[in-house]
PDB file of C-alpha atoms (C1' of nucleotides) in Angstrom:
ATOM      1  CA  MET A  30      17.934 -10.557  -1.098  1.00  0.00           C
ATOM      2  CA  LYS A  31      16.336  -9.615   2.207  1.00  0.00           C
ATOM      3  CA  ILE A  32      13.543 -11.791   3.564  1.00  0.00           C
ATOM      4  CA  LEU A  33      10.508  -9.828   4.713  1.00  0.00           C
ATOM      5  CA  ALA A  34      10.168  -9.923   8.501  1.00  0.00           C
ATOM      6  CA  LYS A  35       7.089 -10.863  10.515  1.00  0.00           C
ATOM      7  CA  GLN A  36       6.397  -7.217  11.096  1.00  0.00           C
ATOM      8  CA  PHE A  37       5.666  -6.742   7.389  1.00  0.00           C
ATOM      9  CA  TYR A  38       2.543  -8.905   7.715  1.00  0.00           C
ATOM     10  CA  ASN A  39       1.300  -7.406  10.953  1.00  0.00           C
ATOM     11  CA  HIS A  40      -1.243  -5.100   9.304  1.00  0.00           C
ATOM     12  CA  ALA A  41      -4.748  -5.298   7.864  1.00  0.00           C
ATOM     13  CA  THR A  42      -4.731  -7.772   4.977  1.00  0.00           C
ATOM     14  CA  ASP A  43      -5.709  -5.221   2.318  1.00  0.00           C
ATOM     15  CA  VAL A  44      -2.717  -3.105   3.323  1.00  0.00           C
ATOM     16  CA  VAL A  45      -0.385  -6.106   3.162  1.00  0.00           C
ATOM     17  CA  ALA A  46      -1.890  -7.266  -0.145  1.00  0.00           C
ATOM     18  CA  LYS A  47      -1.038  -3.934  -1.727  1.00  0.00           C
ATOM     19  CA  LYS A  48       2.472  -3.922  -0.275  1.00  0.00           C
ATOM     20  CA  LEU A  49       3.169  -7.430  -1.572  1.00  0.00           C
ATOM     21  CA  LEU A  50       3.047  -6.290  -5.207  1.00  0.00           C
ATOM     22  CA  GLY A  51       6.589  -6.275  -6.576  1.00  0.00           C
ATOM     23  CA  LYS A  52       7.914  -8.578  -3.844  1.00  0.00           C
ATOM     24  CA  PHE A  53       9.555 -11.861  -4.865  1.00  0.00           C
ATOM     25  CA  LEU A  54       8.248 -15.326  -4.069  1.00  0.00           C
ATOM     26  CA  VAL A  55      11.290 -17.564  -3.623  1.00  0.00           C
ATOM     27  CA  ARG A  56      11.006 -21.343  -3.726  1.00  0.00           C
ATOM     28  CA  ASN A  57      14.003 -23.544  -2.979  1.00  0.00           C
ATOM     29  CA  ILE A  58      13.381 -26.952  -4.449  1.00  0.00           C
ATOM     30  CA  HIS A  59      16.002 -29.645  -4.962  1.00  0.00           C
ATOM     31  CA  ASP A  60      18.627 -26.931  -4.418  1.00  0.00           C
ATOM     32  CA  GLN A  61      17.244 -24.998  -7.344  1.00  0.00           C
ATOM     33  CA  LEU A  62      15.728 -21.535  -6.943  1.00  0.00           C
ATOM     34  CA  LEU A  63      12.385 -20.586  -8.420  1.00  0.00           C
ATOM     35  CA  ILE A  64      11.670 -16.860  -8.210  1.00  0.00           C
ATOM     36  CA  GLY A  65       8.538 -14.983  -9.231  1.00  0.00           C
ATOM     37  CA  MET A  66       7.532 -11.365  -8.766  1.00  0.00           C
ATOM     38  CA  ILE A  67       4.101 -10.974  -7.194  1.00  0.00           C
ATOM     39  CA  VAL A  68       1.868  -9.031  -9.591  1.00  0.00           C
ATOM     40  CA  GLU A  69      -1.657  -9.836  -8.380  1.00  0.00           C
ATOM     41  CA  THR A  70      -3.065 -10.415  -4.874  1.00  0.00           C
ATOM     42  CA  GLU A  71      -6.366 -10.586  -3.019  1.00  0.00           C
ATOM     43  CA  ALA A  72      -7.005  -9.805   0.641  1.00  0.00           C
ATOM     44  CA  TYR A  73      -9.350 -11.767   2.904  1.00  0.00           C
ATOM     45  CA  GLY A  74     -10.206 -10.676   6.397  1.00  0.00           C
ATOM     46  CA  TYR A  75     -11.981 -11.560   9.627  1.00  0.00           C
ATOM     47  CA  PRO A  76     -14.398 -11.095  11.246  1.00  0.00           C
ATOM     48  CA  ASP A  77     -15.965  -8.570   8.857  1.00  0.00           C
ATOM     49  CA  ASP A  78     -15.413 -10.376   5.559  1.00  0.00           C
ATOM     50  CA  PRO A  79     -18.212 -12.859   4.667  1.00  0.00           C
ATOM     51  CA  ALA A  80     -16.193 -14.040   1.667  1.00  0.00           C
ATOM     52  CA  GLY A  81     -13.176 -15.165   3.686  1.00  0.00           C
ATOM     53  CA  HIS A  82     -12.454 -18.735   4.699  1.00  0.00           C
ATOM     54  CA  ALA A  83     -12.021 -17.538   8.280  1.00  0.00           C
ATOM     55  CA  TYR A  84     -15.579 -16.199   8.407  1.00  0.00           C
ATOM     56  CA  ILE A  85     -17.019 -19.447   9.794  1.00  0.00           C
ATOM     57  CA  GLY A  86     -14.580 -19.301  12.678  1.00  0.00           C
ATOM     58  CA  LEU A  87     -11.605 -21.452  13.558  1.00  0.00           C
ATOM     59  CA  THR A  88     -11.650 -24.915  11.986  1.00  0.00           C
ATOM     60  CA  LYS A  89      -8.983 -27.463  11.220  1.00  0.00           C
ATOM     61  CA  ARG A  90      -8.855 -26.396   7.585  1.00  0.00           C
ATOM     62  CA  ASN A  91      -8.458 -22.657   8.108  1.00  0.00           C
ATOM     63  CA  SER A  92      -6.402 -22.791  11.316  1.00  0.00           C
ATOM     64  CA  ALA A  93      -3.391 -21.248   9.617  1.00  0.00           C
ATOM     65  CA  LEU A  94      -5.385 -18.041   9.111  1.00  0.00           C
ATOM     66  CA  PHE A  95      -5.741 -17.751  12.892  1.00  0.00           C
ATOM     67  CA  GLY A  96      -2.081 -18.537  13.547  1.00  0.00           C
ATOM     68  CA  PRO A  97       1.019 -16.333  13.454  1.00  0.00           C
ATOM     69  CA  VAL A  98       1.353 -13.895  10.555  1.00  0.00           C
ATOM     70  CA  GLY A  99       3.894 -14.512   7.828  1.00  0.00           C
ATOM     71  CA  ARG A 100       3.035 -18.163   7.424  1.00  0.00           C
ATOM     72  CA  ALA A 101       1.502 -20.087   4.538  1.00  0.00           C
ATOM     73  CA  TYR A 102      -2.181 -20.959   4.331  1.00  0.00           C
ATOM     74  CA  ILE A 103      -2.712 -23.516   1.607  1.00  0.00           C
ATOM     75  CA  TYR A 104      -5.981 -25.110   0.584  1.00  0.00           C
ATOM     76  CA  LYS A 105      -7.577 -27.043  -2.234  1.00  0.00           C
ATOM     77  CA  SER A 106     -10.037 -25.211  -4.458  1.00  0.00           C
ATOM     78  CA  TYR A 107     -12.765 -27.014  -6.367  1.00  0.00           C
ATOM     79  CA  GLY A 108     -11.102 -30.247  -5.353  1.00  0.00           C
ATOM     80  CA  ILE A 109      -8.558 -29.764  -8.080  1.00  0.00           C
ATOM     81  CA  HIS A 110      -6.424 -26.695  -7.628  1.00  0.00           C
ATOM     82  CA  THR A 111      -4.093 -25.676  -4.826  1.00  0.00           C
ATOM     83  CA  CYS A 112      -4.066 -22.050  -3.682  1.00  0.00           C
ATOM     84  CA  PHE A 113      -1.441 -20.212  -1.675  1.00  0.00           C
ATOM     85  CA  ASP A 114      -2.130 -17.505   0.901  1.00  0.00           C
ATOM     86  CA  ILE A 115       0.136 -15.558   3.199  1.00  0.00           C
ATOM     87  CA  VAL A 116      -1.276 -15.074   6.704  1.00  0.00           C
ATOM     88  CA  GLY A 117      -1.665 -11.477   7.798  1.00  0.00           C
ATOM     89  CA  TYR A 118      -3.814  -9.393  10.147  1.00  0.00           C
ATOM     90  CA  LYS A 119      -3.500  -6.477  12.462  1.00  0.00           C
ATOM     91  CA  GLN A 120      -4.490  -7.839  15.871  1.00  0.00           C
ATOM     92  CA  SER A 121      -4.537 -11.171  17.623  1.00  0.00           C
ATOM     93  CA  ALA A 122      -8.343 -11.266  17.730  1.00  0.00           C
ATOM     94  CA  GLN A 123      -8.371 -11.179  13.950  1.00  0.00           C
ATOM     95  CA  ALA A 124      -7.445 -13.568  11.157  1.00  0.00           C
ATOM     96  CA  GLY A 125      -6.922 -13.391   7.447  1.00  0.00           C
ATOM     97  CA  GLY A 126      -4.741 -14.008   4.473  1.00  0.00           C
ATOM     98  CA  ILE A 127      -3.524 -12.680   1.166  1.00  0.00           C
ATOM     99  CA  LEU A 128      -4.050 -14.888  -1.864  1.00  0.00           C
ATOM    100  CA  ILE A 129      -1.255 -14.846  -4.432  1.00  0.00           C
ATOM    101  CA  ARG A 130      -3.091 -14.833  -7.762  1.00  0.00           C
ATOM    102  CA  ALA A 131      -0.249 -14.310 -10.222  1.00  0.00           C
ATOM    103  CA  VAL A 132       3.517 -13.864 -10.397  1.00  0.00           C
ATOM    104  CA  GLU A 133       5.936 -12.925 -13.157  1.00  0.00           C
ATOM    105  CA  PRO A 134       8.760 -15.468 -13.600  1.00  0.00           C
ATOM    106  CA  ILE A 135      12.143 -14.032 -12.619  1.00  0.00           C
ATOM    107  CA  GLN A 136      14.282 -17.126 -12.334  1.00  0.00           C
ATOM    108  CA  GLY A 137      13.883 -20.851 -13.026  1.00  0.00           C
ATOM    109  CA  ILE A 138      11.103 -20.621 -15.596  1.00  0.00           C
ATOM    110  CA  GLU A 139      12.259 -23.864 -17.217  1.00  0.00           C
ATOM    111  CA  LEU A 140      11.467 -25.847 -14.072  1.00  0.00           C
ATOM    112  CA  MET A 141       8.175 -23.956 -13.662  1.00  0.00           C
ATOM    113  CA  GLN A 142       7.224 -24.944 -17.197  1.00  0.00           C
ATOM    114  CA  LYS A 143       8.075 -28.528 -16.376  1.00  0.00           C
ATOM    115  CA  PHE A 144       5.876 -28.541 -13.267  1.00  0.00           C
ATOM    116  CA  ARG A 145       3.067 -26.842 -15.166  1.00  0.00           C
ATOM    117  CA  GLY A 146       3.285 -28.888 -18.303  1.00  0.00           C
ATOM    118  CA  VAL A 147       2.973 -25.813 -20.506  1.00  0.00           C
ATOM    119  CA  THR A 148       5.599 -23.683 -22.225  1.00  0.00           C
ATOM    120  CA  ASN A 149       3.667 -20.450 -22.766  1.00  0.00           C
ATOM    121  CA  GLU A 150       5.455 -18.009 -20.443  1.00  0.00           C
ATOM    122  CA  ILE A 151       2.251 -16.217 -19.439  1.00  0.00           C
ATOM    123  CA  GLN A 152       0.174 -19.294 -18.715  1.00  0.00           C
ATOM    124  CA  VAL A 153       2.934 -20.757 -16.542  1.00  0.00           C
ATOM    125  CA  THR A 154       2.303 -18.490 -13.531  1.00  0.00           C
ATOM    126  CA  SER A 155      -0.970 -16.641 -14.225  1.00  0.00           C
ATOM    127  CA  GLY A 156      -3.784 -17.691 -11.863  1.00  0.00           C
ATOM    128  CA  PRO A 157      -3.649 -18.895  -8.238  1.00  0.00           C
ATOM    129  CA  GLY A 158      -3.854 -22.596  -9.079  1.00  0.00           C
ATOM    130  CA  ASN A 159      -1.209 -22.220 -11.746  1.00  0.00           C
ATOM    131  CA  VAL A 160       1.221 -20.403  -9.443  1.00  0.00           C
ATOM    132  CA  CYS A 161       1.076 -23.310  -7.003  1.00  0.00           C
ATOM    133  CA  LYS A 162       1.600 -25.842  -9.743  1.00  0.00           C
ATOM    134  CA  ALA A 163       4.549 -23.936 -11.238  1.00  0.00           C
ATOM    135  CA  PHE A 164       6.211 -23.585  -7.807  1.00  0.00           C
ATOM    136  CA  HIS A 165       5.233 -27.082  -6.719  1.00  0.00           C
ATOM    137  CA  ILE A 166       3.393 -25.793  -3.665  1.00  0.00           C
ATOM    138  CA  THR A 167       1.163 -28.465  -2.093  1.00  0.00           C
ATOM    139  CA  LEU A 168      -0.930 -28.992   1.041  1.00  0.00           C
ATOM    140  CA  HIS A 169       2.244 -30.230   2.718  1.00  0.00           C
ATOM    141  CA  ASP A 170       3.507 -26.645   2.727  1.00  0.00           C
ATOM    142  CA  ASN A 171       0.569 -25.437   4.836  1.00  0.00           C
ATOM    143  CA  HIS A 172       1.647 -23.535   7.981  1.00  0.00           C
ATOM    144  CA  LYS A 173       5.215 -23.057   6.779  1.00  0.00           C
ATOM    145  CA  ASP A 174       6.933 -19.939   8.081  1.00  0.00           C
ATOM    146  CA  LEU A 175       7.801 -17.630   5.185  1.00  0.00           C
ATOM    147  CA  THR A 176       9.991 -15.372   7.304  1.00  0.00           C
ATOM    148  CA  GLU A 177      12.693 -17.893   8.199  1.00  0.00           C
ATOM    149  CA  SER A 178      15.835 -18.153   6.102  1.00  0.00           C
ATOM    150  CA  THR A 179      15.751 -21.925   6.615  1.00  0.00           C
ATOM    151  CA  SER A 180      12.344 -22.222   4.971  1.00  0.00           C
ATOM    152  CA  ASP A 181      12.095 -23.464   1.392  1.00  0.00           C
ATOM    153  CA  ILE A 182       9.394 -20.884   0.682  1.00  0.00           C
ATOM    154  CA  THR A 183      10.078 -17.236   1.480  1.00  0.00           C
ATOM    155  CA  ILE A 184       9.058 -13.751   0.387  1.00  0.00           C
ATOM    156  CA  VAL A 185      11.902 -11.332  -0.235  1.00  0.00           C
ATOM    157  CA  GLN A 186      12.221  -7.641  -0.945  1.00  0.00           C
ATOM    158  CA  GLY A 187      11.756  -7.149  -4.688  1.00  0.00           C
ATOM    159  CA  ILE A 188      11.253  -3.976  -6.666  1.00  0.00           C
ATOM    160  CA  SER A 189       9.184  -0.943  -5.732  1.00  0.00           C
ATOM    161  CA  ILE A 190       5.993  -0.374  -7.705  1.00  0.00           C
ATOM    162  CA  LYS A 191       4.896   3.145  -8.567  1.00  0.00           C
ATOM    163  CA  LYS A 192       1.793   4.159  -6.693  1.00  0.00           C
ATOM    164  CA  ASP A 193      -0.126   4.987  -9.867  1.00  0.00           C
ATOM    165  CA  ALA A 194       0.642   1.525 -11.295  1.00  0.00           C
ATOM    166  CA  VAL A 195      -1.228  -0.194  -8.448  1.00  0.00           C
ATOM    167  CA  MET A 196      -4.834  -0.931  -9.389  1.00  0.00           C
ATOM    168  CA  ASN A 197      -7.616  -2.490  -7.342  1.00  0.00           C
ATOM    169  CA  SER A 198     -11.001  -4.093  -7.960  1.00  0.00           C
ATOM    170  CA  ALA A 199     -13.532  -6.485  -6.500  1.00  0.00           C
ATOM    171  CA  ARG A 200     -12.263 -10.006  -5.915  1.00  0.00           C
ATOM    172  CA  VAL A 201     -12.399 -12.638  -8.644  1.00  0.00           C
ATOM    173  CA  GLY A 202     -14.855 -15.510  -8.251  1.00  0.00           C
ATOM    174  CA  ILE A 203     -16.446 -13.966  -5.150  1.00  0.00           C
ATOM    175  CA  SER A 204     -20.151 -13.177  -4.892  1.00  0.00           C
ATOM    176  CA  LYS A 205     -20.196 -11.996  -1.276  1.00  0.00           C
ATOM    177  CA  ALA A 206     -18.942  -8.593  -0.117  1.00  0.00           C
ATOM    178  CA  ARG A 207     -18.612  -7.199  -3.629  1.00  0.00           C
ATOM    179  CA  HIS A 208     -18.171  -3.742  -2.143  1.00  0.00           C
ATOM    180  CA  LEU A 209     -14.726  -4.690  -0.826  1.00  0.00           C
ATOM    181  CA  LEU A 210     -12.234  -3.761  -3.547  1.00  0.00           C
ATOM    182  CA  TRP A 211      -9.549  -6.062  -2.210  1.00  0.00           C
ATOM    183  CA  ARG A 212      -7.986  -7.367  -5.396  1.00  0.00           C
ATOM    184  CA  PHE A 213      -4.725  -5.596  -6.207  1.00  0.00           C
ATOM    185  CA  TYR A 214      -2.617  -5.856  -9.336  1.00  0.00           C
ATOM    186  CA  ILE A 215       0.115  -4.124 -11.292  1.00  0.00           C
ATOM    187  CA  LYS A 216      -1.314  -2.110 -14.150  1.00  0.00           C
ATOM    188  CA  GLY A 217      -0.424  -3.477 -17.566  1.00  0.00           C
ATOM    189  CA  ASN A 218       1.427  -6.534 -16.298  1.00  0.00           C
ATOM    190  CA  LYS A 219       0.965  -9.462 -18.655  1.00  0.00           C
ATOM    191  CA  TRP A 220       0.631 -12.066 -15.925  1.00  0.00           C
ATOM    192  CA  VAL A 221      -2.361 -10.475 -14.227  1.00  0.00           C
ATOM    193  CA  THR A 222      -5.432 -12.697 -14.737  1.00  0.00           C
ATOM    194  CA  ASN A 223      -8.496 -11.876 -16.807  1.00  0.00           C
ATOM    195  CA  HIS A 224      -6.594 -10.800 -19.851  1.00  0.00           C
ATOM    196  CA  PRO A 225      -8.573 -11.531 -23.008  1.00  0.00           C
ATOM    197  CA  LYS A 226      -5.401 -12.427 -24.899  1.00  0.00           C
ATOM    198  CA  TYR A 227      -2.371 -14.446 -23.950  1.00  0.00           C
TER     199      TYR A 227
ATOM    200  C1'  DC B  23     -22.199 -40.962   6.646  1.00  0.00           C
ATOM    201  C1'  DA B  24     -24.623 -38.441   2.899  1.00  0.00           C
ATOM    202  C1'  DC B  25     -25.052 -34.222   1.075  1.00  0.00           C
ATOM    203  C1'  DC B  26     -23.538 -29.638  -0.726  1.00  0.00           C
ATOM    204  C1'  DC B  27     -20.470 -26.343  -2.375  1.00  0.00           C
ATOM    205  C1'  DG B  28     -16.420 -23.829  -3.762  1.00  0.00           C
ATOM    206  C1'  DA B  29     -10.828 -17.697  -3.145  1.00  0.00           C
ATOM    207  C1'  DT B  30     -10.347 -22.510 -10.539  1.00  0.00           C
ATOM    208  C1'  DT B  31      -9.019 -23.932 -15.023  1.00  0.00           C
ATOM    209  C1'  DA B  32      -9.073 -26.016 -19.586  1.00  0.00           C
ATOM    210  C1'  DT B  33     -11.760 -26.991 -23.226  1.00  0.00           C
ATOM    211  C1'  DC B  34     -15.336 -26.868 -25.644  1.00  0.00           C
ATOM    212  C1'  DT B  35     -19.302 -23.914 -28.793  1.00  0.00           C
TER     213       DT B  35
ATOM    214  C1'  DG C  17     -19.966 -17.681 -22.894  1.00  0.00           C
ATOM    215  C1'  DA C  18     -20.757 -22.222 -20.889  1.00  0.00           C
ATOM    216  C1'  DT C  19     -19.477 -26.199 -18.605  1.00  0.00           C
ATOM    217  C1'  DA C  20     -17.203 -30.398 -16.873  1.00  0.00           C
ATOM    218  C1'  DA C  21     -13.709 -32.080 -13.929  1.00  0.00           C
ATOM    219  C1'  DT C  22     -13.108 -33.529  -9.027  1.00  0.00           C
ATOM    220  C1'  DC C  23     -12.540 -33.697  -3.817  1.00  0.00           C
ATOM    221  C1'  DG C  24     -11.786 -31.904   1.048  1.00  0.00           C
ATOM    222  C1'  DG C  25     -14.221 -29.834   4.543  1.00  0.00           C
ATOM    223  C1'  DG C  26     -18.333 -28.260   6.865  1.00  0.00           C
ATOM    224  C1'  DT C  27     -22.895 -29.300   8.171  1.00  0.00           C
ATOM    225  C1'  DG C  28     -26.665 -31.930   9.611  1.00  0.00           C
ATOM    226  C1'  DT C  29     -28.702 -36.725  10.201  1.00  0.00           C
TER     227       DT C  29
END
DNA sequence: CACCCGATTATCT
DNA sequence: GATAATCGGGTGT
C-alpha cells in the first residue's frame, strides 16, 4: 500500500491528526509485518500550545518536533511508558506532533500479543504506551523518517473514515489548554481509550 | 548534582 | 476512584 508522502504532514497538527484516522501504521520487524489502523490521535502544537512538549522551546529531548515533518518523535512518559508521535506542522517557524493513542490490529496480532504480554485483543493496542509496546517501538526509533520505503516504520494509506464518524474532545491527561479539542477518534471503535468495558 | 514532574498503566479498594 | 511504579529531562544551585 502507498506510503504517505512528506506533504501529508505539512499542515497544522490538528488537521493532520484528523486525517491520520484510518491510516495504517506499518512496522517491519524481523521481516515480519505488524499493521494497525490508527483510531485515536492527539495533536500538539507550537508556539501557541502550552500543553505541548515543544512549548519550552528547542531542547535535546524534543528536537524531533522541530525537525522535518513525517518523522518519529518518541519519548518516555512517567519514566515507564514509551509514546510515539508523528512530526507535523505548517511552517518552518513552527513545531509539533501527533500522538498515536490507539490502533486496531490489522495484521500480526500474535506478535503484538507477545510483545505486550497480554492476549486480550483490545488491550493489546489501546493506549499510547501499549501501542509502542505492541509494535516494539523504543527510543532508538526517535527521528526515524516515516515516509521512506526503506524505513522499518511507515504510515500507509488505509481506509477512508466517514466524516460523521470522526469525533473530537479535549486531550487525555492534559490540564493545560483544555479549550483545545485536539483529541480525535473514530466513533464506536473498540480500541479507542477510556472505554468503561473491555 | 539534587530536586521536581509528567502527552500512562495496572492493580488495588 | 485512587494510587504506586519508575526514570529521563529540565531547571536551578
